[in-house]
Amino acid sequence: MTQATATIHVVDDDESLRTALMRLLRAAGYAIRTYASAGDFLLNKPENAPGCVILDVRMPGPSGFELQEAIAKLDESLPIIFLTGHGDIPMSVRAIKAGAVDFLTKPVRRETLLQAVRTALAGSAERCATRELLHSLRSRYESLTPREREVFARVVSGKLNKQIAGELGTCERTVKAHRAHVMEKMQLTSVAELVRAADQLIGAGITAMAR
Amino acid sequence: MYLTMSKSDPSRRPLRTFFSYAVALTSVGAAVVATLGLGSAMKHTPTLFFCSVMLSSWFGGVWPGILAGVLSAIALDYYFVPPLYALGIGLEEAPDMIAFVSAALFVSWLSGEQKRAKDSLMQARDELDARVQTRTAELEQTNEQLQAETAERKIAEDGLVRAQAEAAHASRLALVGELTASIAHELNQPLGAILSNSDAAELLLESAGPQLDDIRQILADIRRDDLRASEVIKHLRALLRKREVELLPLDLNEVVADALRLVDGESRRRGIEVETELSAVLPAVRGDKTQLQQVLLNLVRNGMEAMAESSAAKRRLTVQTAGDPNEEAEVVVTDTGPGISPDRLPRLFDAFFTTKEYGMGLGLSIARSIIESHGGRIWAEKNADGGAAFRFTLPNAARLDRRNSENATVG
């Protein structure tokens, strides 16, 4: 996840401003795409690409806030920076509460904008990394057999092999073998790591693990 | 004049009577002395006495004339008719004497009558003069009162015009206050572009081998955005300027375009499609650009607010200008909101009548006073396909001039 592959999406109905932002951000070394409206963005944005959105509040058609909601629903890892011609406190509170990285007003200083972009892209990178991690955890978890998942659940809830064998009605040696398979398939080396992976899986709602 | 004055002055009448008789006595005395002095040089002795009778009767009327006649007869008899220096008359002299006395009496009567006729004529003239003077004085007084009233009315009218201009200015300030967000947006948009463009140019110049064409393009864009921002400020200043109301020839279409430019951001924010149907041939009209823009902004904003609840696809505001070059000009602002209920139509332009939650109810009443001070009319009606239509007219400048010049010649 580097700056080179991240794209900054500028959504603003003012062509002159769009062009100016594009020139500036391009000169600062970013990849830029511009859109004249919220609809334009939703129709033409690339899928699942890292980056961030610089969004005007007032636009013909859906407003910046409405687009922010739509982006949140799409579960994209696209942090939003608002850039408005006229902002007030209620507007900025609304934007930040809905998860915007920053709420800036035009005209915006270069450093302020670039700082916000850096923060947003870092956030985006982090979200992408998390998502990727979850994705791989999930596929690894899905490669476990039902029996191994049962053992997994009992190991992370702190049970001893002997107790697990008793609960599953099998011998301790079999549990030990399952346990080794789980660690191997999950590509983990310690019980502590396994517990954290289980937390992440539960947190992402991937599995409802019986504890 | 002296005579007429003394005649019409009753306090001077006894003096005058005294003078009349004095004249009779004196003239007869003078005749006696003169005739005696001239002696036989005079052929006709009674001539001078006749003159004294005429003088007395002319000056004093019948009775002094008769007195002079009687005295002359006695004097003639005494001094000149034999027997001399004695009263008494011979038969030979009697006819002459009788003729003299008769002639004297006749002349007295004639002169007296003539005198009386002249006096009554003079009196009539005096009375007429006096009456004319009285009436003239009355007329002058009335005229003065009228002038004072006119001046008072002019002051009141000026006050009204000033108050109206003040109210209009105050409501313009309020209007601009409401549009602050929109105007700030309109300004910050080009300012933002300028700043980002110059930042971009700086970064490009720092880079290796900057493309001069790019820089040139950036500079052109900066210039354009700068002008765009200054246009907004220019319009705003024109709208806020406080000055005398001037009805000057103006282009209605330009007024419409300028007003709409100020609500451009507002309409975009509200997702309203603004359409104009501007007629290329319009009657020449005169008006105050700022005030007319204010009326338009008011109508446009009302229309926009009326459409707040309308579905997004339906929000459309239309501004039309129309009018035959020989007729009055008309401007129509149409919205696609819920329209105006008929029971509200008559009160719509009243002061403090509002259908808005936070409205003052002054916008439309000020709009009406502005349009009426332009000699036009403003009214609202239901639009054929839903929504409301606000219309105002402005009189044709050429016809207004003609009417004014006709009034001037009549006045």
Coordinates of C-alpha atoms in Angstrom, one line a residue:
Chain A
M1 CA 0.0 0.0 0.0
T2 CA 2.0 3.0 -1.2
Q3 CA 1.1 6.5 -2.3
A4 CA 1.7 5.6 -5.9
T5 CA -1.1 3.2 -6.1
A6 CA -3.6 5.2 -4.0
T7 CA -5.9 7.5 -5.9
I8 CA -7.4 10.8 -4.7
H9 CA -10.9 11.3 -5.9
V10 CA -12.0 15.0 -6.2
V11 CA -15.8 15.5 -6.3
D12 CA -16.7 19.1 -7.0
D13 CA -19.2 20.7 -9.4
D14 CA -16.9 23.7 -10.0
E15 CA -14.8 22.8 -13.0
S16 CA -12.2 25.6 -12.3
L17 CA -11.7 24.4 -8.8
R18 CA -11.6 20.7 -9.9
T19 CA -8.8 21.5 -12.4
A20 CA -6.8 23.5 -9.8
L21 CA -7.0 20.8 -7.2
M22 CA -6.0 18.2 -9.8
R23 CA -3.0 20.3 -10.9
L24 CA -1.9 20.8 -7.3
L25 CA -2.3 17.2 -6.1
R26 CA -0.7 15.9 -9.3
A27 CA 2.3 18.2 -8.8
A28 CA 2.5 16.9 -5.3
G29 CA 2.9 13.4 -6.7
Y30 CA -0.6 11.9 -6.3
A31 CA -2.8 10.1 -8.8
I32 CA -6.0 12.1 -9.2
R33 CA -9.5 11.4 -10.6
T34 CA -12.1 14.1 -10.8
Y35 CA -15.9 13.9 -10.8
A36 CA -18.5 16.7 -11.4
S37 CA -21.2 15.2 -9.1
A38 CA -21.9 12.5 -6.6
G39 CA -23.6 10.4 -9.3
D40 CA -20.6 10.7 -11.5
F41 CA -18.4 9.4 -8.7
L42 CA -20.6 6.5 -7.8
L43 CA -20.8 5.4 -11.4
N44 CA -17.2 5.8 -12.3
K45 CA -15.1 5.1 -9.2
P46 CA -12.8 2.1 -9.3
E47 CA -13.7 -0.9 -7.1
N48 CA -11.8 -1.6 -4.0
A49 CA -8.9 0.7 -4.7
P50 CA -7.2 2.5 -1.9
G51 CA -7.3 6.3 -1.8
C52 CA -9.4 9.1 -0.4
V53 CA -12.2 11.4 -1.5
I54 CA -12.1 15.2 -1.4
L55 CA -15.7 16.2 -1.4
D56 CA -17.6 19.4 -1.8
V57 CA -20.7 19.8 0.4
R58 CA -22.9 21.8 -2.0
M59 CA -23.5 20.2 -5.3
P60 CA -26.3 19.9 -7.7
G61 CA -28.0 16.5 -7.1
P62 CA -27.0 14.6 -4.0
S63 CA -25.0 16.7 -1.6
G64 CA -21.6 15.8 -0.2
F65 CA -23.2 14.5 3.0
E66 CA -25.4 12.1 1.0
L67 CA -22.4 10.9 -0.9
Q68 CA -20.6 10.3 2.4
E69 CA -23.4 8.1 3.6
A70 CA -23.4 6.2 0.3
I71 CA -19.6 5.6 0.6
A72 CA -20.0 4.4 4.2
K73 CA -22.6 1.9 3.1
L74 CA -20.4 0.6 0.4
D75 CA -17.8 -0.3 3.1
E76 CA -15.1 1.2 1.0
S77 CA -11.8 2.0 2.6
L78 CA -12.1 5.6 1.3
P79 CA -11.6 8.2 3.9
I80 CA -13.4 11.5 3.1
I81 CA -12.0 15.1 3.3
F82 CA -14.7 17.7 3.0
L83 CA -13.7 20.9 1.2
T84 CA -16.5 23.5 1.1
G85 CA -16.9 27.1 0.0
H86 CA -18.9 27.9 3.1
G87 CA -18.9 25.8 6.2
D88 CA -20.4 26.3 9.6
I89 CA -20.0 24.4 12.8
P90 CA -23.1 22.2 12.5
M91 CA -21.9 21.1 9.0
S92 CA -18.4 20.3 10.2
V93 CA -19.7 18.4 13.3
R94 CA -22.0 16.4 11.0
A95 CA -19.2 15.6 8.7
I96 CA -16.7 14.5 11.4
K97 CA -19.3 12.5 13.3
A98 CA -20.1 10.6 10.1
G99 CA -16.4 9.7 9.9
A100 CA -14.8 12.4 7.8
V101 CA -11.0 12.8 8.2
D102 CA -11.2 16.6 8.0
F103 CA -13.6 19.4 7.2
L104 CA -11.7 22.2 5.2
T105 CA -12.9 25.4 3.7
K106 CA -12.0 27.0 0.5
P107 CA -9.6 28.6 -0.2
V108 CA -7.4 25.9 1.5
R109 CA -3.7 26.2 2.2
R110 CA -1.6 23.8 0.4
E111 CA 0.0 22.3 3.6
T112 CA -3.4 21.9 5.3
L113 CA -4.8 20.1 2.3
L114 CA -1.7 17.9 1.8
Q115 CA -1.6 17.1 5.5
A116 CA -5.3 16.0 5.4
V117 CA -4.6 14.0 2.3
R118 CA -1.6 12.3 4.0
T119 CA -3.8 11.4 7.0
A120 CA -6.6 10.2 4.9
L121 CA -4.3 8.0 2.8
A122 CA -2.6 6.6 5.9
G123 CA -6.0 5.8 7.2
S124 CA -7.0 4.2 3.9
A125 CA -3.8 2.2 3.9
E126 CA -4.5 1.0 7.4
R127 CA -8.0 0.1 6.6
C128 CA -6.8 -1.7 3.5
A129 CA -4.3 -3.6 5.5
T130 CA -6.8 -4.6 8.1
R131 CA -9.2 -5.6 5.5
E132 CA -6.6 -7.7 3.8
L133 CA -5.6 -9.3 7.1
L134 CA -9.2 -10.1 7.9
H135 CA -9.6 -11.5 4.4
S136 CA -6.7 -13.8 4.8
L137 CA -7.6 -14.8 8.3
R138 CA -11.1 -15.6 7.1
S139 CA -9.9 -17.8 4.2
R140 CA -7.5 -19.5 6.6
Y141 CA -10.3 -20.1 9.1
E142 CA -12.5 -21.4 6.4
S143 CA -9.9 -24.0 5.5
L144 CA -10.4 -25.6 8.9
T145 CA -12.5 -28.7 9.2
P146 CA -15.6 -28.6 11.5
R147 CA -13.7 -30.7 14.1
E148 CA -10.7 -28.4 13.9
R149 CA -13.0 -25.3 14.4
E150 CA -14.4 -26.9 17.5
V151 CA -11.0 -27.5 18.9
F152 CA -10.0 -23.8 17.9
A153 CA -13.0 -22.5 19.8
R154 CA -12.1 -24.4 22.9
V155 CA -8.4 -23.7 22.8
V156 CA -9.0 -19.9 22.6
S157 CA -11.4 -20.1 25.5
G158 CA -8.5 -21.4 27.6
K159 CA -9.4 -25.1 28.0
L160 CA -6.8 -27.8 28.4
N161 CA -6.4 -30.6 25.9
K162 CA -7.7 -33.0 28.4
Q163 CA -10.9 -31.0 29.0
I164 CA -11.4 -30.6 25.2
A165 CA -11.0 -34.3 24.7
G166 CA -13.6 -34.9 27.4
E167 CA -16.0 -32.4 25.9
L168 CA -15.6 -33.7 22.4
G169 CA -15.6 -37.4 23.5
T170 CA -12.2 -38.2 22.1
C171 CA -8.7 -38.9 23.4
E172 CA -6.2 -36.2 24.3
R173 CA -3.8 -37.3 21.5
T174 CA -6.4 -36.6 18.8
V175 CA -7.1 -33.2 20.2
K176 CA -3.3 -32.5 20.2
A177 CA -3.2 -33.5 16.5
H178 CA -6.2 -31.2 15.6
R179 CA -4.6 -28.4 17.6
A180 CA -1.3 -28.7 15.6
H181 CA -3.3 -28.6 12.3
V182 CA -5.2 -25.5 13.5
M183 CA -1.9 -23.7 14.2
E184 CA -0.4 -24.8 11.0
K185 CA -3.5 -23.8 8.8
M186 CA -3.9 -20.5 10.6
Q187 CA -0.1 -19.9 10.2
L188 CA 0.3 -19.0 13.8
T189 CA 2.9 -20.1 16.3
S190 CA 1.4 -19.3 19.8
V191 CA -1.9 -19.5 21.6
A192 CA -1.7 -15.8 22.2
E193 CA -1.7 -15.2 18.4
L194 CA -4.6 -17.6 18.0
V195 CA -6.6 -15.7 20.6
R196 CA -6.0 -12.4 18.8
A197 CA -7.0 -13.9 15.5
A198 CA -10.2 -15.2 17.1
D199 CA -10.9 -11.8 18.4
Q200 CA -10.4 -10.2 15.0
L201 CA -12.7 -12.8 13.4
I202 CA -15.4 -12.3 15.9
G203 CA -15.0 -8.5 15.7
A204 CA -15.5 -8.6 12.0
G205 CA -18.5 -10.8 12.5
I206 CA -17.0 -13.6 10.4
T207 CA -17.7 -16.2 13.0
A208 CA -19.8 -16.7 16.0
M209 CA -17.4 -18.9 17.9
A210 CA -18.8 -21.0 20.7
R211 CA -16.7 -20.3 23.6
Chain B
M1 CA -58.1 110.1 -6.8
Y2 CA -58.1 112.8 -4.2
L3 CA -61.6 113.6 -5.1
T4 CA -62.8 110.1 -5.1
M5 CA -61.1 109.4 -1.8
S6 CA -62.7 112.5 -0.2
K7 CA -66.0 111.6 -1.6
S8 CA -66.0 108.1 -0.2
D9 CA -64.7 109.4 3.1
P10 CA -67.8 110.5 5.1
S11 CA -65.8 112.4 7.8
R12 CA -64.6 114.8 5.1
R13 CA -68.0 115.7 3.7
P14 CA -68.7 118.8 5.9
L15 CA -65.4 120.3 5.0
R16 CA -66.1 119.7 1.4
T17 CA -69.6 121.3 1.7
F18 CA -68.0 124.3 3.3
F19 CA -65.5 124.6 0.5
S20 CA -68.2 124.4 -2.1
Y21 CA -70.1 127.3 -0.6
A22 CA -66.8 129.2 -0.1
V23 CA -66.0 128.7 -3.7
A24 CA -69.5 130.1 -4.6
L25 CA -69.0 133.2 -2.4
T26 CA -65.4 133.7 -3.5
S27 CA -66.1 133.3 -7.2
V28 CA -69.0 135.7 -7.1
G29 CA -66.9 138.2 -5.2
A30 CA -64.1 137.7 -7.7
A31 CA -66.6 138.3 -10.5
V32 CA -67.8 141.5 -8.9
V33 CA -64.2 142.8 -8.5
A34 CA -63.1 141.7 -11.9
T35 CA -66.2 143.2 -13.7
L36 CA -65.9 146.4 -11.7
G37 CA -62.2 146.6 -12.6
L38 CA -62.7 146.0 -16.2
G39 CA -65.5 148.5 -16.3
S40 CA -66.8 149.5 -19.7
A41 CA -64.1 147.3 -21.5
M42 CA -66.5 144.4 -21.0
K43 CA -69.4 144.4 -23.4
H44 CA -71.4 141.7 -21.6
T45 CA -71.4 142.4 -17.9
P46 CA -72.9 139.0 -16.7
T47 CA -70.2 136.8 -18.4
L48 CA -67.9 136.5 -15.4
F49 CA -70.9 136.0 -13.1
F50 CA -72.0 133.2 -15.4
C51 CA -68.6 131.7 -15.1
S52 CA -68.7 131.9 -11.3
V53 CA -72.1 130.1 -11.3
M54 CA -70.7 127.4 -13.6
L55 CA -67.6 127.0 -11.4
S56 CA -69.6 126.8 -8.2
S57 CA -72.1 124.3 -9.5
W58 CA -69.5 122.2 -11.2
F59 CA -67.4 122.2 -8.0
G60 CA -70.1 122.1 -5.3
G61 CA -73.3 120.8 -7.0
V62 CA -76.8 122.3 -7.3
W63 CA -77.0 124.3 -4.1
P64 CA -73.7 126.1 -4.3
G65 CA -74.6 126.8 -7.9
I66 CA -77.9 128.3 -6.9
L67 CA -76.3 130.3 -4.2
A68 CA -73.8 131.7 -6.7
G69 CA -76.7 132.4 -9.1
V70 CA -78.7 134.3 -6.5
L71 CA -75.6 136.2 -5.2
S72 CA -74.6 137.0 -8.8
A73 CA -78.2 138.3 -9.5
I74 CA -78.0 140.5 -6.4
A75 CA -74.5 141.7 -7.2
L76 CA -75.5 142.4 -10.8
D77 CA -78.5 144.3 -9.7
Y78 CA -76.6 146.2 -7.1
Y79 CA -73.5 147.1 -9.0
F80 CA -74.3 147.1 -12.7
V81 CA -78.1 147.4 -13.2
P82 CA -79.4 150.9 -12.9
P83 CA -80.2 152.3 -10.5
L84 CA -76.6 151.5 -9.6
Y85 CA -75.7 150.7 -6.0
A86 CA -79.2 149.9 -5.0
L87 CA -81.4 146.9 -5.1
G88 CA -84.3 147.3 -7.4
I89 CA -84.8 146.7 -11.0
G90 CA -86.3 148.6 -13.9
L91 CA -88.7 147.1 -16.4
E92 CA -86.2 147.5 -19.1
E93 CA -83.6 145.4 -17.3
A94 CA -86.1 142.8 -16.0
P95 CA -86.0 140.3 -19.0
D96 CA -82.2 140.3 -19.1
M97 CA -82.2 139.7 -15.4
I98 CA -84.8 136.9 -15.6
A99 CA -82.9 135.3 -18.5
F100 CA -79.7 135.5 -16.5
V101 CA -81.3 134.0 -13.4
S102 CA -83.0 131.2 -15.4
A103 CA -79.8 130.4 -17.3
A104 CA -77.9 130.4 -14.0
L105 CA -80.4 128.1 -12.4
F106 CA -80.4 125.8 -15.5
V107 CA -76.6 125.7 -15.6
S108 CA -76.5 125.0 -11.8
W109 CA -79.0 122.2 -12.2
L110 CA -77.2 120.7 -15.2
S111 CA -73.8 120.9 -13.7
G112 CA -75.1 119.6 -10.4
E113 CA -76.7 116.6 -12.2
Q114 CA -73.6 116.0 -14.2
K115 CA -71.6 116.3 -11.0
R116 CA -73.8 113.8 -9.3
A117 CA -73.7 111.3 -12.2
K118 CA -69.9 111.6 -12.2
D119 CA -69.7 111.2 -8.5
S120 CA -71.9 108.1 -8.5
L121 CA -69.9 106.7 -11.4
M122 CA -66.8 107.4 -9.4
Q123 CA -68.3 105.9 -6.3
A124 CA -69.2 102.8 -8.3
R125 CA -65.7 102.6 -9.7
D126 CA -64.3 103.0 -6.2
E127 CA -66.5 100.2 -4.9
L128 CA -65.6 98.0 -7.7
D129 CA -61.9 98.8 -7.1
A130 CA -62.3 98.1 -3.4
R131 CA -64.0 94.8 -4.2
V132 CA -61.4 93.8 -6.7
Q133 CA -58.7 94.6 -4.1
T134 CA -60.5 92.5 -1.5
R135 CA -60.9 89.6 -3.8
T136 CA -57.3 89.9 -5.0
A137 CA -56.1 89.8 -1.4
E138 CA -58.3 86.8 -0.7
L139 CA -57.0 85.1 -3.8
E140 CA -53.4 85.8 -2.8
Q141 CA -54.0 84.4 0.6
T142 CA -55.6 81.3 -0.8
N143 CA -52.7 81.0 -3.1
E144 CA -50.2 81.3 -0.3
Q145 CA -52.1 78.6 1.7
L146 CA -52.1 76.4 -1.3
Q147 CA -48.4 76.9 -1.8
A148 CA -47.7 76.1 1.8
E149 CA -49.8 73.0 1.6
T150 CA -48.0 71.9 -1.6
A151 CA -44.7 72.4 0.1
E152 CA -45.8 70.4 3.1
R153 CA -47.1 67.7 0.9
K154 CA -43.8 67.7 -1.0
I155 CA -41.9 67.3 2.3
A156 CA -44.2 64.5 3.3
E157 CA -43.7 62.8 -0.1
D158 CA -40.0 63.2 0.1
G159 CA -40.1 61.7 3.5
L160 CA -42.1 58.8 2.2
V161 CA -39.7 58.2 -0.7
R162 CA -36.8 58.4 1.8
A163 CA -38.5 56.0 4.2
Q164 CA -39.3 53.7 1.4
A165 CA -35.7 53.7 0.2
E166 CA -34.5 53.1 3.8
A167 CA -36.9 50.2 4.2
A168 CA -35.8 48.8 0.8
H169 CA -32.2 49.1 1.8
A170 CA -32.7 47.5 5.2
S171 CA -34.5 44.6 3.6
R172 CA -31.7 44.3 1.0
L173 CA -29.3 44.0 3.9
A174 CA -31.5 41.3 5.4
L175 CA -31.7 39.6 2.0
V176 CA -28.0 39.6 1.5
G177 CA -27.6 38.4 5.1
E178 CA -29.8 35.4 4.2
L179 CA -27.7 34.8 1.1
T180 CA -24.4 35.0 3.0
A181 CA -23.8 31.3 2.7
S182 CA -24.5 31.4 -1.0
I183 CA -22.4 34.4 -1.6
A184 CA -19.5 33.1 0.5
H185 CA -19.6 30.0 -1.6
E186 CA -19.6 32.0 -4.8
L187 CA -16.5 33.9 -3.6
N188 CA -14.6 31.0 -2.1
Q189 CA -15.0 28.9 -5.1
P190 CA -12.8 31.1 -7.4
L191 CA -10.5 32.0 -4.4
G192 CA -10.0 28.3 -3.7
A193 CA -9.2 27.7 -7.3
I194 CA -6.7 30.6 -7.4
L195 CA -4.9 29.4 -4.4
S196 CA -4.6 25.8 -5.5
N197 CA -3.6 26.9 -9.0
S198 CA -0.8 29.1 -7.6
D199 CA 0.3 26.3 -5.3
A200 CA 0.4 24.0 -8.2
A201 CA 2.4 26.4 -10.3
E202 CA 4.9 26.8 -7.5
L203 CA 5.3 23.0 -7.2
L204 CA 5.7 22.7 -11.0
L205 CA 8.4 25.4 -11.0
E206 CA 10.3 23.6 -8.3
S207 CA 10.2 20.4 -10.3
A208 CA 12.8 19.4 -12.9
G209 CA 12.0 20.8 -16.3
P210 CA 8.7 22.6 -15.7
Q211 CA 6.3 22.8 -18.7
L212 CA 5.9 26.5 -19.4
D213 CA 2.7 25.8 -21.3
D214 CA 1.2 24.3 -18.1
I215 CA 2.3 27.4 -16.1
R216 CA 0.8 29.7 -18.8
Q217 CA -2.5 27.8 -18.7
I218 CA -2.5 28.1 -14.9
L219 CA -2.0 31.8 -15.0
A220 CA -4.8 32.2 -17.5
D221 CA -7.1 30.3 -15.2
I222 CA -6.0 32.3 -12.2
R223 CA -6.8 35.5 -14.1
R224 CA -10.2 34.2 -15.0
D225 CA -11.1 33.1 -11.5
D226 CA -9.9 36.4 -10.1
L227 CA -12.3 38.3 -12.4
R228 CA -15.0 35.8 -11.5
A229 CA -14.6 36.7 -7.8
S230 CA -14.5 40.4 -8.5
E231 CA -17.7 40.1 -10.4
V232 CA -19.5 38.7 -7.4
I233 CA -18.2 41.5 -5.2
K234 CA -19.2 44.1 -7.8
H235 CA -22.7 42.8 -7.9
L236 CA -22.9 42.6 -4.1
R237 CA -21.7 46.1 -3.7
A238 CA -24.2 47.4 -6.2
L239 CA -26.9 45.7 -4.3
L240 CA -25.8 47.0 -0.9
R241 CA -25.0 50.6 -2.0
K242 CA -27.2 53.1 -0.2
R243 CA -28.0 55.9 -2.5
E244 CA -30.8 58.0 -4.0
V245 CA -33.3 56.1 -6.0
E246 CA -32.8 56.8 -9.7
L247 CA -35.1 55.8 -12.4
L248 CA -32.8 55.4 -15.4
P249 CA -33.2 53.5 -18.6
L250 CA -32.3 49.9 -18.1
D251 CA -32.1 46.5 -19.7
L252 CA -34.5 44.2 -17.8
N253 CA -32.8 41.1 -19.1
E254 CA -29.5 42.3 -17.6
V255 CA -31.2 42.9 -14.3
V256 CA -32.6 39.4 -14.3
A257 CA -29.2 37.9 -15.2
D258 CA -27.4 39.8 -12.5
A259 CA -29.9 38.9 -9.8
L260 CA -29.8 35.2 -10.8
R261 CA -26.0 35.2 -10.6
L262 CA -26.3 36.0 -6.9
V263 CA -28.6 33.1 -6.2
D264 CA -26.7 30.7 -8.4
G265 CA -25.1 28.9 -5.4
E266 CA -28.3 28.9 -3.5
S267 CA -30.2 27.2 -6.3
R268 CA -27.5 24.7 -6.8
R269 CA -27.5 23.9 -3.1
R270 CA -31.2 23.5 -3.2
G271 CA -31.1 21.4 -6.3
I272 CA -33.3 23.7 -8.2
E273 CA -33.1 24.1 -11.9
V274 CA -33.3 27.7 -12.9
E275 CA -34.6 28.6 -16.4
T276 CA -34.8 31.9 -18.1
E277 CA -37.0 32.9 -21.0
L278 CA -35.8 36.4 -21.8
S279 CA -37.4 38.2 -24.7
A280 CA -35.0 39.8 -27.1
V281 CA -37.3 42.7 -27.9
L282 CA -38.6 44.4 -24.8
P283 CA -40.2 47.8 -24.3
A284 CA -37.8 50.5 -23.1
V285 CA -38.3 50.9 -19.3
R286 CA -36.8 53.1 -16.7
G287 CA -36.1 51.9 -13.2
D288 CA -33.7 51.6 -10.3
K289 CA -31.5 48.6 -11.1
T290 CA -30.8 47.9 -7.4
Q291 CA -34.4 48.0 -6.3
L292 CA -35.6 45.9 -9.2
Q293 CA -32.9 43.4 -8.5
Q294 CA -34.1 43.3 -5.0
V295 CA -37.7 42.6 -6.1
L296 CA -36.4 39.8 -8.3
L297 CA -34.2 38.3 -5.6
N298 CA -37.2 38.4 -3.3
L299 CA -39.5 36.6 -5.7
V300 CA -36.8 34.1 -6.7
R301 CA -36.0 33.3 -3.1
N302 CA -39.7 32.9 -2.2
G303 CA -40.0 30.5 -5.1
M304 CA -37.0 28.5 -4.0
E305 CA -38.3 28.3 -0.5
A306 CA -41.7 27.3 -1.7
M307 CA -40.1 24.3 -3.5
A308 CA -38.2 23.0 -0.5
E309 CA -40.7 20.2 0.0
S310 CA -41.1 19.4 -3.7
S311 CA -39.6 16.3 -5.1
A312 CA -36.1 16.9 -6.4
A313 CA -37.0 16.2 -10.0
K314 CA -39.8 18.8 -10.0
R315 CA -37.9 21.8 -8.6
R316 CA -37.9 24.3 -11.4
L317 CA -37.9 28.0 -11.3
T318 CA -38.5 30.1 -14.4
V319 CA -37.9 33.8 -14.9
Q320 CA -39.5 35.3 -18.0
T321 CA -39.4 38.8 -19.4
A322 CA -42.0 39.8 -22.0
G323 CA -43.8 42.8 -23.5
D324 CA -44.6 44.4 -26.8
P325 CA -42.3 47.3 -27.5
N326 CA -45.3 49.7 -27.4
E327 CA -46.8 48.3 -24.3
E328 CA -45.6 47.8 -20.7
A329 CA -42.9 45.3 -19.8
E330 CA -43.6 42.2 -17.7
V331 CA -41.5 40.0 -15.6
V332 CA -42.8 36.6 -14.4
V333 CA -41.2 34.3 -11.8
T334 CA -42.8 30.9 -11.8
D335 CA -42.1 28.0 -9.4
T336 CA -43.3 24.4 -9.1
G337 CA -44.0 24.5 -5.4
P338 CA -47.4 23.9 -3.8
G339 CA -48.8 27.2 -5.0
I340 CA -50.7 29.8 -3.0
S341 CA -54.1 29.1 -1.5
P342 CA -56.7 31.5 -2.9
D343 CA -57.6 32.9 0.6
R344 CA -54.0 34.0 1.0
L345 CA -53.7 35.7 -2.4
P346 CA -55.3 39.1 -1.4
R347 CA -53.1 39.5 1.7
L348 CA -49.9 38.3 0.2
F349 CA -48.4 41.8 -0.4
D350 CA -49.5 43.2 3.0
A351 CA -46.8 44.1 5.5
F352 CA -46.2 41.6 8.2
F353 CA -48.2 38.9 6.4
T354 CA -46.1 35.8 6.1
T355 CA -46.5 32.1 5.5
K356 CA -42.9 31.3 6.5
E357 CA -42.0 30.1 9.9
Y358 CA -39.2 32.7 10.3
G359 CA -40.4 35.3 7.8
M360 CA -40.9 38.9 8.7
G361 CA -43.5 39.4 6.1
L362 CA -41.8 42.5 4.7
G363 CA -40.3 41.2 1.5
L364 CA -43.3 41.2 -0.7
S365 CA -44.7 44.4 0.8
I366 CA -41.5 46.2 0.0
A367 CA -41.4 44.6 -3.4
R368 CA -44.9 46.1 -4.0
S369 CA -43.9 49.6 -2.8
I370 CA -40.9 49.4 -5.1
I371 CA -42.8 48.4 -8.1
E372 CA -45.6 50.9 -7.4
S373 CA -43.0 53.7 -7.1
H374 CA -41.9 52.6 -10.6
G375 CA -45.4 53.1 -11.8
G376 CA -45.9 49.4 -12.3
R377 CA -48.1 46.6 -10.7
I378 CA -47.2 43.4 -9.0
W379 CA -49.5 40.4 -8.3
A380 CA -49.4 36.7 -7.8
E381 CA -51.5 34.0 -9.3
K382 CA -51.8 30.3 -9.5
N383 CA -49.7 28.7 -12.2
A384 CA -51.5 26.7 -14.8
D385 CA -49.4 23.5 -14.1
G386 CA -49.2 24.0 -10.3
G387 CA -47.0 26.3 -8.3
A388 CA -47.2 30.0 -8.1
A389 CA -46.5 32.8 -10.6
F390 CA -45.4 36.2 -9.4
R391 CA -45.8 38.9 -12.0
F392 CA -44.8 42.6 -12.1
T393 CA -45.1 45.2 -14.8
L394 CA -43.1 48.3 -15.6
P395 CA -44.6 51.1 -17.7
N396 CA -43.3 51.8 -21.1
A397 CA -40.8 54.7 -20.8
A398 CA -41.8 56.3 -24.1
R399 CA -45.5 56.4 -23.2
L400 CA -44.7 57.6 -19.7
D401 CA -42.7 60.5 -21.2
R402 CA -45.6 61.4 -23.5
R403 CA -48.1 61.4 -20.6
N404 CA -45.8 63.5 -18.5
S405 CA -45.3 66.1 -21.2
E406 CA -49.1 66.3 -21.7
N407 CA -49.6 66.8 -18.0
A408 CA -47.0 69.5 -18.0
T409 CA -48.8 71.5 -20.8
V410 CA -52.1 71.1 -19.0
G411 CA -50.6 72.2 -15.7

